[in-house]
mmCIF file with all atom_site columns, C-alpha atoms and ligand atoms in Angstrom:
data_model
loop_
_atom_site.group_PDB
_atom_site.id
_atom_site.type_symbol
_atom_site.label_atom_id
_atom_site.label_alt_id
_atom_site.label_comp_id
_atom_site.label_asym_id
_atom_site.label_entity_id
_atom_site.label_seq_id
_atom_site.pdbx_PDB_ins_code
_atom_site.Cartn_x
_atom_site.Cartn_y
_atom_site.Cartn_z
_atom_site.occupancy
_atom_site.B_iso_or_equiv
_atom_site.pdbx_formal_charge
_atom_site.auth_seq_id
_atom_site.auth_comp_id
_atom_site.auth_asym_id
_atom_site.auth_atom_id
_atom_site.pdbx_PDB_model_num
ATOM   1   C  CA  . VAL A 1 1   ? 76.988  -90.202  -128.987 1.00 61.00 ? 1   VAL A CA  1
ATOM   2   C  CA  . TRP A 1 2   ? 74.949  -90.159  -125.788 1.00 58.00 ? 2   TRP A CA  1
ATOM   3   C  CA  . SER A 1 3   ? 71.525  -90.683  -127.361 1.00 60.00 ? 3   SER A CA  1
ATOM   4   C  CA  . ALA A 1 4   ? 72.636  -93.868  -129.119 1.00 59.00 ? 4   ALA A CA  1
ATOM   5   C  CA  . LEU A 1 5   ? 74.136  -95.213  -125.891 1.00 59.00 ? 5   LEU A CA  1
ATOM   6   C  CA  . SER A 1 6   ? 71.284  -94.308  -123.571 1.00 59.00 ? 6   SER A CA  1
ATOM   7   C  CA  . ALA A 1 7   ? 69.677  -97.773  -123.645 1.00 54.00 ? 7   ALA A CA  1
ATOM   8   C  CA  . LEU A 1 8   ? 72.750  -99.344  -122.112 1.00 57.00 ? 8   LEU A CA  1
ATOM   9   C  CA  . LYS A 1 9   ? 73.093  -100.012 -118.409 1.00 66.00 ? 9   LYS A CA  1
ATOM   10  C  CA  . THR A 1 10  ? 76.612  -100.242 -117.039 1.00 80.00 ? 10  THR A CA  1
ATOM   11  C  CA  . GLN A 1 11  ? 79.712  -98.132  -117.490 1.00 81.00 ? 11  GLN A CA  1
ATOM   12  C  CA  . THR A 1 12  ? 81.484  -101.037 -119.190 1.00 83.00 ? 12  THR A CA  1
ATOM   13  C  CA  . ASP A 1 13  ? 78.513  -101.539 -121.572 1.00 86.00 ? 13  ASP A CA  1
ATOM   14  C  CA  . TYR A 1 14  ? 78.743  -97.876  -122.512 1.00 88.00 ? 14  TYR A CA  1
ATOM   15  C  CA  . LEU A 1 15  ? 82.489  -97.997  -123.081 1.00 88.00 ? 15  LEU A CA  1
ATOM   16  C  CA  . ILE A 1 16  ? 82.291  -101.153 -125.207 1.00 89.00 ? 16  ILE A CA  1
ATOM   17  C  CA  . ALA A 1 17  ? 79.481  -99.652  -127.303 1.00 91.00 ? 17  ALA A CA  1
ATOM   18  C  CA  . LEU A 1 18  ? 81.497  -96.467  -127.674 1.00 95.00 ? 18  LEU A CA  1
ATOM   19  C  CA  . GLN A 1 19  ? 84.536  -98.480  -128.817 1.00 94.00 ? 19  GLN A CA  1
ATOM   20  C  CA  . ARG A 1 20  ? 82.383  -100.230 -131.443 1.00 95.00 ? 20  ARG A CA  1
ATOM   21  C  CA  . ARG A 1 21  ? 81.028  -96.947  -132.681 1.00 97.00 ? 21  ARG A CA  1
ATOM   22  C  CA  . ILE A 1 22  ? 84.529  -95.474  -132.970 1.00 98.00 ? 22  ILE A CA  1
ATOM   23  C  CA  . GLY A 1 23  ? 85.619  -98.602  -134.850 1.00 97.00 ? 23  GLY A CA  1
ATOM   24  C  CA  . THR A 1 24  ? 83.312  -97.792  -137.764 1.00 97.00 ? 24  THR A CA  1
ATOM   25  C  CA  . CYS A 1 25  ? 83.242  -94.001  -137.498 1.00 98.00 ? 25  CYS A CA  1
ATOM   26  C  CA  . ARG A 1 26  ? 83.770  -91.969  -140.676 1.00 98.00 ? 26  ARG A CA  1
ATOM   27  C  CA  . LEU A 1 27  ? 83.012  -88.546  -139.300 1.00 98.00 ? 27  LEU A CA  1
ATOM   28  C  CA  . CYS A 1 28  ? 86.309  -87.208  -140.603 1.00 98.00 ? 28  CYS A CA  1
ATOM   29  C  CA  . GLU A 1 29  ? 88.780  -88.017  -143.367 1.00 98.00 ? 29  GLU A CA  1
ATOM   30  C  CA  . TYR A 1 30  ? 90.975  -90.133  -141.071 1.00 98.00 ? 30  TYR A CA  1
ATOM   31  C  CA  . GLY A 1 31  ? 88.205  -92.723  -140.812 1.00 98.00 ? 31  GLY A CA  1
ATOM   32  C  CA  . VAL A 1 32  ? 87.916  -92.922  -144.612 1.00 98.00 ? 32  VAL A CA  1
ATOM   33  C  CA  . LEU A 1 33  ? 91.687  -93.363  -144.922 1.00 98.00 ? 33  LEU A CA  1
ATOM   34  C  CA  . ARG A 1 34  ? 91.643  -95.990  -142.148 1.00 98.00 ? 34  ARG A CA  1
ATOM   35  C  CA  . ASP A 1 35  ? 89.161  -98.101  -144.117 1.00 98.00 ? 35  ASP A CA  1
ATOM   36  C  CA  . GLU A 1 36  ? 90.971  -97.608  -147.431 1.00 97.00 ? 36  GLU A CA  1
ATOM   37  C  CA  . GLN A 1 37  ? 94.267  -98.717  -145.872 1.00 97.00 ? 37  GLN A CA  1
ATOM   38  C  CA  . GLY A 1 38  ? 92.797  -101.649 -143.942 1.00 97.00 ? 38  GLY A CA  1
ATOM   39  C  CA  . MET A 1 39  ? 93.863  -100.057 -140.642 1.00 98.00 ? 39  MET A CA  1
ATOM   40  C  CA  . ARG A 1 40  ? 91.931  -100.001 -137.371 1.00 98.00 ? 40  ARG A CA  1
ATOM   41  C  CA  . ALA A 1 41  ? 90.527  -97.283  -135.173 1.00 98.00 ? 41  ALA A CA  1
ATOM   42  C  CA  . VAL A 1 42  ? 92.208  -96.976  -131.782 1.00 98.00 ? 42  VAL A CA  1
ATOM   43  C  CA  . PRO A 1 43  ? 89.562  -96.100  -129.187 1.00 98.00 ? 43  PRO A CA  1
ATOM   44  C  CA  . GLY A 1 44  ? 91.579  -96.598  -126.005 1.00 97.00 ? 44  GLY A CA  1
ATOM   45  C  CA  . THR A 1 45  ? 92.755  -99.262  -123.610 1.00 96.00 ? 45  THR A CA  1
ATOM   46  C  CA  . GLY A 1 46  ? 93.151  -100.003 -119.927 1.00 95.00 ? 46  GLY A CA  1
ATOM   47  C  CA  . SER A 1 47  ? 91.102  -100.000 -116.777 1.00 92.00 ? 47  SER A CA  1
ATOM   48  C  CA  . HIS A 1 48  ? 87.561  -98.611  -116.930 1.00 90.00 ? 48  HIS A CA  1
ATOM   49  C  CA  . GLU A 1 49  ? 87.617  -98.067  -113.182 1.00 92.00 ? 49  GLU A CA  1
ATOM   50  C  CA  . THR A 1 50  ? 90.790  -96.071  -112.908 1.00 96.00 ? 50  THR A CA  1
ATOM   51  C  CA  . PRO A 1 51  ? 91.215  -92.604  -111.413 1.00 97.00 ? 51  PRO A CA  1
ATOM   52  C  CA  . VAL A 1 52  ? 93.801  -91.724  -114.107 1.00 98.00 ? 52  VAL A CA  1
ATOM   53  C  CA  . ILE A 1 53  ? 93.509  -91.188  -117.879 1.00 98.00 ? 53  ILE A CA  1
ATOM   54  C  CA  . PHE A 1 54  ? 96.502  -90.528  -120.148 1.00 98.00 ? 54  PHE A CA  1
ATOM   55  C  CA  . ILE A 1 55  ? 95.714  -88.701  -123.399 1.00 98.00 ? 55  ILE A CA  1
ATOM   56  C  CA  . GLY A 1 56  ? 98.080  -88.538  -126.373 1.00 98.00 ? 56  GLY A CA  1
ATOM   57  C  CA  . GLU A 1 57  ? 97.685  -87.109  -129.862 1.00 98.00 ? 57  GLU A CA  1
ATOM   58  C  CA  . GLY A 1 58  ? 96.669  -89.843  -132.300 1.00 98.00 ? 58  GLY A CA  1
ATOM   59  C  CA  . PRO A 1 59  ? 97.581  -93.391  -133.312 1.00 98.00 ? 59  PRO A CA  1
ATOM   60  C  CA  . GLY A 1 60  ? 100.755 -94.075  -135.263 1.00 96.00 ? 60  GLY A CA  1
ATOM   61  C  CA  . GLU A 1 61  ? 101.140 -96.818  -137.856 1.00 96.00 ? 61  GLU A CA  1
ATOM   62  C  CA  . GLU A 1 62  ? 101.733 -99.661  -135.398 1.00 96.00 ? 62  GLU A CA  1
ATOM   63  C  CA  . GLU A 1 63  ? 98.826  -98.540  -133.220 1.00 97.00 ? 63  GLU A CA  1
ATOM   64  C  CA  . ALA A 1 64  ? 96.493  -98.410  -136.237 1.00 98.00 ? 64  ALA A CA  1
ATOM   65  C  CA  . ARG A 1 65  ? 97.627  -101.902 -137.235 1.00 97.00 ? 65  ARG A CA  1
ATOM   66  C  CA  . GLN A 1 66  ? 96.933  -103.363 -133.790 1.00 97.00 ? 66  GLN A CA  1
ATOM   67  C  CA  . GLY A 1 67  ? 93.995  -101.152 -132.743 1.00 98.00 ? 67  GLY A CA  1
ATOM   68  C  CA  . GLU A 1 68  ? 95.813  -100.358 -129.471 1.00 97.00 ? 68  GLU A CA  1
ATOM   69  C  CA  . PRO A 1 69  ? 97.202  -97.003  -128.359 1.00 98.00 ? 69  PRO A CA  1
ATOM   70  C  CA  . PHE A 1 70  ? 100.876 -96.489  -127.503 1.00 98.00 ? 70  PHE A CA  1
ATOM   71  C  CA  . VAL A 1 71  ? 102.258 -99.823  -128.683 1.00 97.00 ? 71  VAL A CA  1
ATOM   72  C  CA  . GLY A 1 72  ? 104.946 -98.449  -131.050 1.00 95.00 ? 72  GLY A CA  1
ATOM   73  C  CA  . ARG A 1 73  ? 108.301 -96.999  -129.984 1.00 95.00 ? 73  ARG A CA  1
ATOM   74  C  CA  . ALA A 1 74  ? 106.767 -94.000  -128.232 1.00 96.00 ? 74  ALA A CA  1
ATOM   75  C  CA  . GLY A 1 75  ? 104.355 -96.357  -126.487 1.00 97.00 ? 75  GLY A CA  1
ATOM   76  C  CA  . GLN A 1 76  ? 107.181 -98.549  -125.269 1.00 96.00 ? 76  GLN A CA  1
ATOM   77  C  CA  . TYR A 1 77  ? 108.824 -95.465  -123.858 1.00 97.00 ? 77  TYR A CA  1
ATOM   78  C  CA  . LEU A 1 78  ? 105.565 -94.474  -122.129 1.00 98.00 ? 78  LEU A CA  1
ATOM   79  C  CA  . THR A 1 79  ? 105.380 -97.957  -120.611 1.00 97.00 ? 79  THR A CA  1
ATOM   80  C  CA  . SER A 1 80  ? 108.952 -97.598  -119.316 1.00 97.00 ? 80  SER A CA  1
ATOM   81  C  CA  . LEU A 1 81  ? 108.073 -94.218  -117.777 1.00 97.00 ? 81  LEU A CA  1
ATOM   82  C  CA  . LEU A 1 82  ? 105.042 -95.781  -116.063 1.00 98.00 ? 82  LEU A CA  1
ATOM   83  C  CA  . ASN A 1 83  ? 107.219 -98.636  -114.815 1.00 97.00 ? 83  ASN A CA  1
ATOM   84  C  CA  . SER A 1 84  ? 109.760 -96.124  -113.492 1.00 97.00 ? 84  SER A CA  1
ATOM   85  C  CA  . ILE A 1 85  ? 107.130 -94.726  -111.111 1.00 98.00 ? 85  ILE A CA  1
ATOM   86  C  CA  . ASN A 1 86  ? 105.742 -98.191  -110.268 1.00 97.00 ? 86  ASN A CA  1
ATOM   87  C  CA  . LEU A 1 87  ? 102.444 -97.472  -111.999 1.00 97.00 ? 87  LEU A CA  1
ATOM   88  C  CA  . PRO A 1 88  ? 101.250 -100.575 -113.880 1.00 95.00 ? 88  PRO A CA  1
ATOM   89  C  CA  . ARG A 1 89  ? 99.989  -99.676  -117.354 1.00 96.00 ? 89  ARG A CA  1
ATOM   90  C  CA  . ALA A 1 90  ? 96.907  -101.851 -116.852 1.00 96.00 ? 90  ALA A CA  1
ATOM   91  C  CA  . ARG A 1 91  ? 95.828  -99.667  -113.905 1.00 96.00 ? 91  ARG A CA  1
ATOM   92  C  CA  . VAL A 1 92  ? 95.252  -96.554  -116.039 1.00 98.00 ? 92  VAL A CA  1
ATOM   93  C  CA  . TYR A 1 93  ? 93.189  -95.745  -119.145 1.00 97.00 ? 93  TYR A CA  1
ATOM   94  C  CA  . ILE A 1 94  ? 95.112  -94.610  -122.226 1.00 98.00 ? 94  ILE A CA  1
ATOM   95  C  CA  . THR A 1 95  ? 93.617  -92.932  -125.269 1.00 98.00 ? 95  THR A CA  1
ATOM   96  C  CA  . ASN A 1 96  ? 94.231  -90.189  -127.846 1.00 98.00 ? 96  ASN A CA  1
ATOM   97  C  CA  . ILE A 1 97  ? 92.632  -86.980  -129.062 1.00 98.00 ? 97  ILE A CA  1
ATOM   98  C  CA  . VAL A 1 98  ? 91.879  -88.512  -132.490 1.00 98.00 ? 98  VAL A CA  1
ATOM   99  C  CA  . LYS A 1 99  ? 91.119  -92.210  -132.696 1.00 98.00 ? 99  LYS A CA  1
ATOM   100 C  CA  . CYS A 1 100 ? 92.199  -92.881  -136.305 1.00 98.00 ? 100 CYS A CA  1
ATOM   101 C  CA  . ARG A 1 101 ? 95.684  -92.445  -137.700 1.00 98.00 ? 101 ARG A CA  1
ATOM   102 C  CA  . PRO A 1 102 ? 96.552  -89.035  -139.168 1.00 98.00 ? 102 PRO A CA  1
ATOM   103 C  CA  . PRO A 1 103 ? 98.431  -89.816  -142.414 1.00 97.00 ? 103 PRO A CA  1
ATOM   104 C  CA  . GLY A 1 104 ? 102.203 -89.489  -142.196 1.00 94.00 ? 104 GLY A CA  1
ATOM   105 C  CA  . ASN A 1 105 ? 101.805 -88.777  -138.462 1.00 90.00 ? 105 ASN A CA  1
ATOM   106 C  CA  . GLU A 1 106 ? 100.708 -85.221  -139.267 1.00 97.00 ? 106 GLU A CA  1
ATOM   107 C  CA  . THR A 1 107 ? 99.465  -83.075  -136.404 1.00 97.00 ? 107 THR A CA  1
ATOM   108 C  CA  . PRO A 1 108 ? 95.720  -83.781  -136.409 1.00 98.00 ? 108 PRO A CA  1
ATOM   109 C  CA  . LYS A 1 109 ? 93.703  -81.307  -138.456 1.00 98.00 ? 109 LYS A CA  1
ATOM   110 C  CA  . PRO A 1 110 ? 91.477  -78.985  -136.407 1.00 98.00 ? 110 PRO A CA  1
ATOM   111 C  CA  . GLU A 1 111 ? 88.312  -80.270  -138.138 1.00 98.00 ? 111 GLU A CA  1
ATOM   112 C  CA  . CYS A 1 112 ? 89.267  -83.876  -137.285 1.00 98.00 ? 112 CYS A CA  1
ATOM   113 C  CA  . ILE A 1 113 ? 89.926  -82.924  -133.658 1.00 98.00 ? 113 ILE A CA  1
ATOM   114 C  CA  . THR A 1 114 ? 86.525  -81.224  -133.518 1.00 98.00 ? 114 THR A CA  1
ATOM   115 C  CA  . ALA A 1 115 ? 84.805  -84.270  -135.045 1.00 98.00 ? 115 ALA A CA  1
ATOM   116 C  CA  . CYS A 1 116 ? 86.533  -86.685  -132.658 1.00 98.00 ? 116 CYS A CA  1
ATOM   117 C  CA  . LEU A 1 117 ? 86.413  -84.793  -129.345 1.00 98.00 ? 117 LEU A CA  1
ATOM   118 C  CA  . PRO A 1 118 ? 82.879  -85.940  -128.390 1.00 98.00 ? 118 PRO A CA  1
ATOM   119 C  CA  . TYR A 1 119 ? 84.263  -89.496  -128.122 1.00 98.00 ? 119 TYR A CA  1
ATOM   120 C  CA  . LEU A 1 120 ? 86.960  -88.375  -125.699 1.00 98.00 ? 120 LEU A CA  1
ATOM   121 C  CA  . LYS A 1 121 ? 84.426  -86.378  -123.700 1.00 97.00 ? 121 LYS A CA  1
ATOM   122 C  CA  . ALA A 1 122 ? 82.208  -89.462  -123.476 1.00 96.00 ? 122 ALA A CA  1
ATOM   123 C  CA  . GLN A 1 123 ? 85.180  -91.582  -122.330 1.00 96.00 ? 123 GLN A CA  1
ATOM   124 C  CA  . ILE A 1 124 ? 86.053  -89.039  -119.634 1.00 96.00 ? 124 ILE A CA  1
ATOM   125 C  CA  . ALA A 1 125 ? 82.420  -88.860  -118.505 1.00 94.00 ? 125 ALA A CA  1
ATOM   126 C  CA  . LEU A 1 126 ? 82.252  -92.668  -118.248 1.00 93.00 ? 126 LEU A CA  1
ATOM   127 C  CA  . VAL A 1 127 ? 85.599  -93.308  -116.549 1.00 94.00 ? 127 VAL A CA  1
ATOM   128 C  CA  . ARG A 1 128 ? 85.256  -90.222  -114.291 1.00 95.00 ? 128 ARG A CA  1
ATOM   129 C  CA  . PRO A 1 129 ? 88.986  -89.819  -113.592 1.00 97.00 ? 129 PRO A CA  1
ATOM   130 C  CA  . ARG A 1 130 ? 90.426  -87.764  -110.749 1.00 98.00 ? 130 ARG A CA  1
ATOM   131 C  CA  . VAL A 1 131 ? 93.572  -86.979  -112.773 1.00 98.00 ? 131 VAL A CA  1
ATOM   132 C  CA  . ILE A 1 132 ? 94.063  -86.524  -116.527 1.00 98.00 ? 132 ILE A CA  1
ATOM   133 C  CA  . VAL A 1 133 ? 97.602  -86.537  -117.926 1.00 98.00 ? 133 VAL A CA  1
ATOM   134 C  CA  . LEU A 1 134 ? 97.917  -84.576  -121.166 1.00 98.00 ? 134 LEU A CA  1
ATOM   135 C  CA  . LEU A 1 135 ? 100.812 -85.801  -123.298 1.00 98.00 ? 135 LEU A CA  1
ATOM   136 C  CA  . GLY A 1 136 ? 102.017 -83.061  -125.621 1.00 98.00 ? 136 GLY A CA  1
ATOM   137 C  CA  . ASN A 1 137 ? 100.707 -79.914  -127.179 1.00 97.00 ? 137 ASN A CA  1
ATOM   138 C  CA  . THR A 1 138 ? 97.817  -81.390  -129.194 1.00 98.00 ? 138 THR A CA  1
ATOM   139 C  CA  . ALA A 1 139 ? 96.304  -83.001  -126.113 1.00 98.00 ? 139 ALA A CA  1
ATOM   140 C  CA  . LEU A 1 140 ? 96.854  -79.852  -124.064 1.00 98.00 ? 140 LEU A CA  1
ATOM   141 C  CA  . THR A 1 141 ? 95.226  -77.417  -126.488 1.00 98.00 ? 141 THR A CA  1
ATOM   142 C  CA  . ALA A 1 142 ? 92.383  -79.756  -127.506 1.00 98.00 ? 142 ALA A CA  1
ATOM   143 C  CA  . VAL A 1 143 ? 91.379  -80.355  -123.873 1.00 98.00 ? 143 VAL A CA  1
ATOM   144 C  CA  . LEU A 1 144 ? 92.273  -77.111  -122.075 1.00 97.00 ? 144 LEU A CA  1
ATOM   145 C  CA  . GLY A 1 145 ? 92.073  -74.573  -124.902 1.00 96.00 ? 145 GLY A CA  1
ATOM   146 C  CA  . LYS A 1 146 ? 94.100  -73.145  -127.796 1.00 93.00 ? 146 LYS A CA  1
ATOM   147 C  CA  . GLU A 1 147 ? 95.607  -70.381  -125.665 1.00 94.00 ? 147 GLU A CA  1
ATOM   148 C  CA  . GLN A 1 148 ? 97.443  -72.866  -123.404 1.00 94.00 ? 148 GLN A CA  1
ATOM   149 C  CA  . ARG A 1 149 ? 101.218 -73.257  -123.741 1.00 95.00 ? 149 ARG A CA  1
ATOM   150 C  CA  . LEU A 1 150 ? 103.058 -76.505  -123.083 1.00 95.00 ? 150 LEU A CA  1
ATOM   151 C  CA  . GLN A 1 151 ? 106.200 -74.710  -121.915 1.00 92.00 ? 151 GLN A CA  1
ATOM   152 C  CA  . THR A 1 152 ? 104.215 -72.755  -119.329 1.00 94.00 ? 152 THR A CA  1
ATOM   153 C  CA  . LEU A 1 153 ? 102.112 -75.610  -117.933 1.00 96.00 ? 153 LEU A CA  1
ATOM   154 C  CA  . ARG A 1 154 ? 104.519 -78.547  -118.300 1.00 97.00 ? 154 ARG A CA  1
ATOM   155 C  CA  . GLY A 1 155 ? 105.269 -80.411  -115.096 1.00 97.00 ? 155 GLY A CA  1
ATOM   156 C  CA  . GLN A 1 156 ? 102.438 -78.714  -113.234 1.00 95.00 ? 156 GLN A CA  1
ATOM   157 C  CA  . ALA A 1 157 ? 98.981  -79.653  -112.016 1.00 95.00 ? 157 ALA A CA  1
ATOM   158 C  CA  . ARG A 1 158 ? 95.931  -77.584  -112.706 1.00 95.00 ? 158 ARG A CA  1
ATOM   159 C  CA  . GLN A 1 159 ? 92.339  -78.070  -111.488 1.00 96.00 ? 159 GLN A CA  1
ATOM   160 C  CA  . LYS A 1 160 ? 89.331  -77.556  -113.715 1.00 95.00 ? 160 LYS A CA  1
ATOM   161 C  CA  . SER A 1 161 ? 85.756  -78.718  -113.104 1.00 94.00 ? 161 SER A CA  1
ATOM   162 C  CA  . GLY A 1 162 ? 86.823  -81.126  -110.371 1.00 95.00 ? 162 GLY A CA  1
ATOM   163 C  CA  . ILE A 1 163 ? 89.549  -82.818  -112.452 1.00 98.00 ? 163 ILE A CA  1
ATOM   164 C  CA  . ILE A 1 164 ? 93.295  -82.354  -111.945 1.00 98.00 ? 164 ILE A CA  1
ATOM   165 C  CA  . TYR A 1 165 ? 95.161  -81.959  -115.225 1.00 98.00 ? 165 TYR A CA  1
ATOM   166 C  CA  . PHE A 1 166 ? 98.881  -82.694  -115.447 1.00 98.00 ? 166 PHE A CA  1
ATOM   167 C  CA  . VAL A 1 167 ? 100.804 -81.700  -118.568 1.00 98.00 ? 167 VAL A CA  1
ATOM   168 C  CA  . THR A 1 168 ? 104.038 -83.117  -119.936 1.00 98.00 ? 168 THR A CA  1
ATOM   169 C  CA  . TYR A 1 169 ? 105.719 -83.888  -123.240 1.00 97.00 ? 169 TYR A CA  1
ATOM   170 C  CA  . HIS A 1 170 ? 104.426 -86.538  -125.596 1.00 97.00 ? 170 HIS A CA  1
ATOM   171 C  CA  . PRO A 1 171 ? 106.749 -89.594  -125.323 1.00 97.00 ? 171 PRO A CA  1
ATOM   172 C  CA  . ALA A 1 172 ? 107.458 -89.309  -129.084 1.00 96.00 ? 172 ALA A CA  1
ATOM   173 C  CA  . ALA A 1 173 ? 109.280 -86.035  -128.358 1.00 96.00 ? 173 ALA A CA  1
ATOM   174 C  CA  . VAL A 1 174 ? 111.909 -88.057  -126.496 1.00 93.00 ? 174 VAL A CA  1
ATOM   175 C  CA  . LEU A 1 175 ? 112.556 -90.150  -129.596 1.00 91.00 ? 175 LEU A CA  1
ATOM   176 C  CA  . ARG A 1 176 ? 113.218 -86.948  -131.561 1.00 91.00 ? 176 ARG A CA  1
ATOM   177 C  CA  . SER A 1 177 ? 115.443 -85.157  -129.009 1.00 90.00 ? 177 SER A CA  1
ATOM   178 C  CA  . ALA A 1 178 ? 116.404 -87.509  -126.214 1.00 86.00 ? 178 ALA A CA  1
ATOM   179 C  CA  . ASN A 1 179 ? 119.183 -85.352  -124.752 1.00 92.00 ? 179 ASN A CA  1
ATOM   180 C  CA  . THR A 1 180 ? 116.975 -82.393  -123.990 1.00 94.00 ? 180 THR A CA  1
ATOM   181 C  CA  . ILE A 1 181 ? 113.546 -83.970  -123.419 1.00 95.00 ? 181 ILE A CA  1
ATOM   182 C  CA  . GLU A 1 182 ? 114.356 -87.179  -121.552 1.00 96.00 ? 182 GLU A CA  1
ATOM   183 C  CA  . PRO A 1 183 ? 115.637 -85.602  -118.294 1.00 96.00 ? 183 PRO A CA  1
ATOM   184 C  CA  . VAL A 1 184 ? 112.626 -83.267  -118.250 1.00 97.00 ? 184 VAL A CA  1
ATOM   185 C  CA  . ILE A 1 185 ? 109.948 -85.910  -118.884 1.00 97.00 ? 185 ILE A CA  1
ATOM   186 C  CA  . THR A 1 186 ? 111.613 -88.192  -116.311 1.00 97.00 ? 186 THR A CA  1
ATOM   187 C  CA  . ARG A 1 187 ? 111.383 -85.393  -113.738 1.00 98.00 ? 187 ARG A CA  1
ATOM   188 C  CA  . ASP A 1 188 ? 107.774 -84.709  -114.749 1.00 98.00 ? 188 ASP A CA  1
ATOM   189 C  CA  . PHE A 1 189 ? 106.850 -88.343  -114.119 1.00 98.00 ? 189 PHE A CA  1
ATOM   190 C  CA  . GLU A 1 190 ? 108.400 -88.118  -110.627 1.00 98.00 ? 190 GLU A CA  1
ATOM   191 C  CA  . THR A 1 191 ? 106.213 -85.058  -110.012 1.00 98.00 ? 191 THR A CA  1
ATOM   192 C  CA  . LEU A 1 192 ? 103.241 -86.987  -111.400 1.00 98.00 ? 192 LEU A CA  1
ATOM   193 C  CA  . LYS A 1 193 ? 103.979 -89.865  -109.036 1.00 98.00 ? 193 LYS A CA  1
ATOM   194 C  CA  . ALA A 1 194 ? 103.835 -87.526  -106.031 1.00 98.00 ? 194 ALA A CA  1
ATOM   195 C  CA  . LEU A 1 195 ? 100.573 -86.044  -107.362 1.00 98.00 ? 195 LEU A CA  1
ATOM   196 C  CA  . LEU A 1 196 ? 98.957  -89.470  -107.775 1.00 98.00 ? 196 LEU A CA  1
ATOM   197 C  CA  . GLN A 1 197 ? 100.180 -90.598  -104.341 1.00 97.00 ? 197 GLN A CA  1
ATOM   198 C  CA  . ARG A 1 198 ? 98.432  -87.571  -102.901 1.00 97.00 ? 198 ARG A CA  1
ATOM   199 C  CA  . TYR A 1 199 ? 95.139  -87.605  -104.840 1.00 97.00 ? 199 TYR A CA  1
ATOM   200 C  CA  . CYS A 1 200 ? 94.592  -91.251  -105.827 1.00 97.00 ? 200 CYS A CA  1
ATOM   201 C  CA  . PRO A 1 201 ? 97.073  -93.579  -104.087 1.00 97.00 ? 201 PRO A CA  1
ATOM   202 C  CA  . GLU A 1 202 ? 94.816  -96.540  -104.867 1.00 96.00 ? 202 GLU A CA  1
ATOM   203 C  CA  . VAL A 1 203 ? 96.035  -96.511  -108.484 1.00 96.00 ? 203 VAL A CA  1
ATOM   204 C  CA  . PHE A 1 204 ? 99.385  -97.953  -107.339 1.00 95.00 ? 204 PHE A CA  1
ATOM   205 C  CA  . ARG A 1 205 ? 97.815  -100.880 -105.496 1.00 88.00 ? 205 ARG A CA  1
HETATM 206 S  S1  . SF4 B 2 .   ? 89.406  -89.759  -136.149 1.00 73.90 ? 301 SF4 B S1  1
HETATM 207 FE FE1 . SF4 B 2 .   ? 87.630  -89.738  -134.787 1.00 73.90 ? 301 SF4 B FE1 1
HETATM 208 S  S2  . SF4 B 2 .   ? 86.081  -88.521  -135.867 1.00 73.90 ? 301 SF4 B S2  1
HETATM 209 FE FE2 . SF4 B 2 .   ? 87.646  -89.118  -137.358 1.00 73.90 ? 301 SF4 B FE2 1
HETATM 210 S  S3  . SF4 B 2 .   ? 86.823  -91.005  -138.267 1.00 73.90 ? 301 SF4 B S3  1
HETATM 211 FE FE3 . SF4 B 2 .   ? 88.195  -91.613  -136.578 1.00 73.90 ? 301 SF4 B FE3 1
HETATM 212 S  S4  . SF4 B 2 .   ? 86.844  -91.832  -134.802 1.00 73.90 ? 301 SF4 B S4  1
HETATM 213 FE FE4 . SF4 B 2 .   ? 85.698  -90.690  -136.364 1.00 73.90 ? 301 SF4 B FE4 1
#
């Protein structure tokens, strides 16, 4: 990824080139399916100069249609959570572990995660966030390691290599079990708000 981008000058140039490359990538079977089904890759969206990145699992059907992450029902719920803590969606960067839709919304296959992770690493290196919010188990284990447990880390901050990681449920979990997950994720976002006010208050302005 880096060698092909090395001729470019600015952070935005790099990110746009990366988005183009993801758009035609066929490094794993999800890219082949994407082309066969006339769907789009979903590289990511939002501010390139933000201190905060949100990372989900992979695009759903609506996302793959529009080429935008978190625009389906789970995405609308994420937007409402962001609104509830007065954090405009346009002020953060939002992406996924895999950039093409896993068929039937399956949990992404390990080999597809491995093929796709260099794109996420490049996005993180370019945006240089202070805080990364990991939404759900796939994001947690892909970024922080297979041994990590959502139930143990949820609602907490953890520092690694100069970045603060905050873990909570994926918004889609609320659509499956609203009664149990919604109060917890709402509390987690209040905790996240306090964290962001402490480490990067500029994101609210
Ligand atoms: S999911 Fe990632 S690795 Fe697989 S084809 Fe899409 S962009 Fe490439």
